[in-house]
Coordinates of C-alpha atoms in Angstrom, one line a residue:
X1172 CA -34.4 20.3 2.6
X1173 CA -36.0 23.0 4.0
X1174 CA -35.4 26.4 2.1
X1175 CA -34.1 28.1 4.8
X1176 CA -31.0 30.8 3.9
X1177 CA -28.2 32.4 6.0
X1178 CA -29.1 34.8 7.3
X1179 CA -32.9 33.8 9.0
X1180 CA -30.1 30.9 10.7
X1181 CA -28.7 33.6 12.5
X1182 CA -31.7 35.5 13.1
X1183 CA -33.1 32.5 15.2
X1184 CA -30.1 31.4 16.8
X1185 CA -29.4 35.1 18.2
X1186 CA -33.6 34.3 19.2
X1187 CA -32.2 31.1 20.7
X1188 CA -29.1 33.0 22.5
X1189 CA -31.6 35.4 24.3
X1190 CA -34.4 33.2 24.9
X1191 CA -32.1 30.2 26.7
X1192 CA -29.3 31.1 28.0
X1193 CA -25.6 31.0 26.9
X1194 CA -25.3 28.7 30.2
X1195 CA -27.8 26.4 29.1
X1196 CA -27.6 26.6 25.1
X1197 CA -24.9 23.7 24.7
X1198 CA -27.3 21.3 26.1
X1199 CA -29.9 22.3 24.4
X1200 CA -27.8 22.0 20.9
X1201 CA -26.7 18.1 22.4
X1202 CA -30.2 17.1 22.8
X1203 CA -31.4 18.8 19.0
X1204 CA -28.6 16.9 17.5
X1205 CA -29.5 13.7 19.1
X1206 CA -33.4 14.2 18.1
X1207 CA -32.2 14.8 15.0
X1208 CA -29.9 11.4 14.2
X1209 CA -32.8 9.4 15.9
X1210 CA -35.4 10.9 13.3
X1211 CA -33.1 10.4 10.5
X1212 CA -32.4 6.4 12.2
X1213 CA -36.1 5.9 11.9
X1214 CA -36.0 7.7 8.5
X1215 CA -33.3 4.9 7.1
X1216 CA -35.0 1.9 9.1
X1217 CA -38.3 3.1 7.1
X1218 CA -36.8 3.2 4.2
X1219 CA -35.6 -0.2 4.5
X1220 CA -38.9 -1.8 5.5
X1221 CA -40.6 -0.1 1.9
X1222 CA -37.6 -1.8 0.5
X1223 CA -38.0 -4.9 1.6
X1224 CA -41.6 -5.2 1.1
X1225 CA -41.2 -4.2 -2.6
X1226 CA -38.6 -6.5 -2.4
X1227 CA -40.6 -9.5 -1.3
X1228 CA -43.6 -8.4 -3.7
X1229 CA -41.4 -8.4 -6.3
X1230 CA -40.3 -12.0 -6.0
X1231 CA -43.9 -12.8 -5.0
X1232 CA -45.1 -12.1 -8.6
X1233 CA -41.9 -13.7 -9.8
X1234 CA -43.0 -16.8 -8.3
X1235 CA -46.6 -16.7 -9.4
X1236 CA -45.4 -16.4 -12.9
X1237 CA -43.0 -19.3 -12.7
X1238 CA -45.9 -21.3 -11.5
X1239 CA -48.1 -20.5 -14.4
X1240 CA -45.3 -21.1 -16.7
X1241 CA -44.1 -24.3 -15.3
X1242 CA -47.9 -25.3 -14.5
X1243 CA -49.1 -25.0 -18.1
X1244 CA -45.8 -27.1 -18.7
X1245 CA -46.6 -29.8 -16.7
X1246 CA -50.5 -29.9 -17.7
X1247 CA -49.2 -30.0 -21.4
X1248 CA -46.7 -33.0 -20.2
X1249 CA -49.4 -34.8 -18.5
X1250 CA -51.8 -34.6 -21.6
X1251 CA -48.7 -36.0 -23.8
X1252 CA -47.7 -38.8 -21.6
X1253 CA -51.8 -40.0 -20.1
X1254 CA -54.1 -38.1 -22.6
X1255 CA -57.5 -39.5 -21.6
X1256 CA -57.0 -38.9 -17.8
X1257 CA -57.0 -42.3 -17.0
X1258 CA -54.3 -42.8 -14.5
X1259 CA -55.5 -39.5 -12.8
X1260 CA -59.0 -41.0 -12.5
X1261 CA -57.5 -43.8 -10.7
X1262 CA -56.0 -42.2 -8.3
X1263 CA -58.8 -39.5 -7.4
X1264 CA -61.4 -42.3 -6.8
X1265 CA -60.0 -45.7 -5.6
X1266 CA -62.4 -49.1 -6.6
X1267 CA -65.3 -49.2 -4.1
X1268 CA -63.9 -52.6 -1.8
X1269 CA -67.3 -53.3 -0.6
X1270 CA -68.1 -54.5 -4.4
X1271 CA -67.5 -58.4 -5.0
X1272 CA -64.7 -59.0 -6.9
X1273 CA -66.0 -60.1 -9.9
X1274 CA -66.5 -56.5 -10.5
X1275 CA -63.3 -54.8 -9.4
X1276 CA -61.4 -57.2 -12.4
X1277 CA -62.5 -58.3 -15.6
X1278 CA -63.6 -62.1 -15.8
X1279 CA -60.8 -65.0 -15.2
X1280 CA -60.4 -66.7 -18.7
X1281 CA -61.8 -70.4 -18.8
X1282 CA -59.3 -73.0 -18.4
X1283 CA -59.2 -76.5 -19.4
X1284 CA -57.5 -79.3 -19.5
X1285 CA -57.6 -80.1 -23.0
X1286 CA -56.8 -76.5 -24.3
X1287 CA -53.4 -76.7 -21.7
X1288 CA -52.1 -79.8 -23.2
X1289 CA -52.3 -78.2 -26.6
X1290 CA -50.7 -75.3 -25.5
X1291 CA -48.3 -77.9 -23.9
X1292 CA -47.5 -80.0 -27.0
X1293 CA -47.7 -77.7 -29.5
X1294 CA -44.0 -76.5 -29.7
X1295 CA -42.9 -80.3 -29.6
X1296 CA -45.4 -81.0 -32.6
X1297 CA -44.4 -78.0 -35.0
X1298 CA -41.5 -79.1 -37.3
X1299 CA -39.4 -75.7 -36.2
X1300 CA -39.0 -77.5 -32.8
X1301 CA -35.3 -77.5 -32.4
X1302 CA -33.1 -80.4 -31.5
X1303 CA -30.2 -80.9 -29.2
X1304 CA -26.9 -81.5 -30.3
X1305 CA -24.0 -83.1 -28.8
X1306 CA -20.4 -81.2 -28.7
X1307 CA -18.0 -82.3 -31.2
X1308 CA -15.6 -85.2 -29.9
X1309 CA -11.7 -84.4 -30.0
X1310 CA -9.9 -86.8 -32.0
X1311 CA -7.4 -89.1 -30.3
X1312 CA -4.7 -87.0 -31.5
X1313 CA -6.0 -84.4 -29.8
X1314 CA -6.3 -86.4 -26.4
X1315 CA -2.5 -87.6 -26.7
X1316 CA 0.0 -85.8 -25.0
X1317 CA 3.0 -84.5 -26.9
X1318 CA 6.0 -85.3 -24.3
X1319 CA 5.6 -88.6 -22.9
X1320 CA 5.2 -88.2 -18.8
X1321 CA 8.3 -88.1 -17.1
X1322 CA 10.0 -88.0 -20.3
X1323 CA 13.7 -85.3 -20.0
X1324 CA 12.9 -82.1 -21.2
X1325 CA 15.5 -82.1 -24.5
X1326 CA 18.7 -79.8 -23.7
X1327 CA 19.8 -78.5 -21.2
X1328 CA 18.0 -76.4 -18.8
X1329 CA 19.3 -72.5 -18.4
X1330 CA 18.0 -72.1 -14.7
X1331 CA 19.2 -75.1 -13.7
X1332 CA 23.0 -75.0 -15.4
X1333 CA 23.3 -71.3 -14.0
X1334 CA 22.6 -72.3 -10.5
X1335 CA 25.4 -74.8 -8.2
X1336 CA 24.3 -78.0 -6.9
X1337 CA 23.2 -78.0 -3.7
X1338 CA 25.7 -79.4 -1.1
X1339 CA 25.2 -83.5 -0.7
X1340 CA 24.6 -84.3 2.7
X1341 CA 26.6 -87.7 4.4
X1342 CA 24.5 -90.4 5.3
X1343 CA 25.0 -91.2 8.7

């Protein structure tokens, strides 16, 4: 720090002793000391600040570079997906509303009758036109049921033999 040796320390605090006082030289020392942590406070908080601004400037220029990198990205995607600028164009300057319409769109195809039926009957004239066919029919067999309705099931049943007959109740 300051190149200061051992013995010019006790050359000026025997200055010091002479000059204040023993009495008041204890206070004196208080007060140094306390002058001495505020300038080293102010020392650290400065320190700090420079840090932080080198800090911020640091991820400043970070940013600007991610920007460039990422910009030159997205121009080079832009290019790929609408080369000619056309859907930018459109949305920079909208269509003038004040024009009549038959200059905001392109011209309404002609339409007649004649040309609709054509259209119309053309799928029904061409000899790929396809037909409709009806399901299959079952045959009768099919449609007959295998047990005859109401018909005892053959043998006997296991859940019912298993199980004792209800109770008969007396007719009164």
């Amino acid at each position: 720090m300051f190149d200061i040796s051992w013995n010019e320390l006790l050359v000026i605090a025997a200055v010091a002793l002479v000059v204040i006082g023993p009495k008041d030289l204890p206070k004196v020392l208080r007060a140094l000391t306390q002058w001495i942590r505020k300038a080293r406070e102010l020392a650290a908080d400065f320190q700090r600040n420079v840090d932080e601004m080198m800090r911020e400037a640091e991820l400043s220029d970070l940013k600007n570079q991610i920007e460039k990198a990422t910009s030159g990205v997205v121009e080079d995607v832009k290019q790929s997906v609408d080369p000619g600028g056309e859907m930018q164009k459109a949305f920079e300057a909208p269509p003038d509303l004040t024009e009549p319409p038959s200059a905001l769109s392109p011209p309404a195809p002609e339409f007649s009758a004649e040309a609709a039926a054509s259209e119309t009957l053309a799928p029904l004239a061409s000899p790929s036109a396809s037909v409709e066919v009806a399901p299959p029919t079952p045959s009768p067999a099919a449609l007959e049921p295998a047990e005859p309705v109401g018909a005892p099931a053959p043998g006997p049943n296991p859940a019912i033999a298993s199980e004792p007959a209800p109770p008969a109740k007396a007719a009164s």
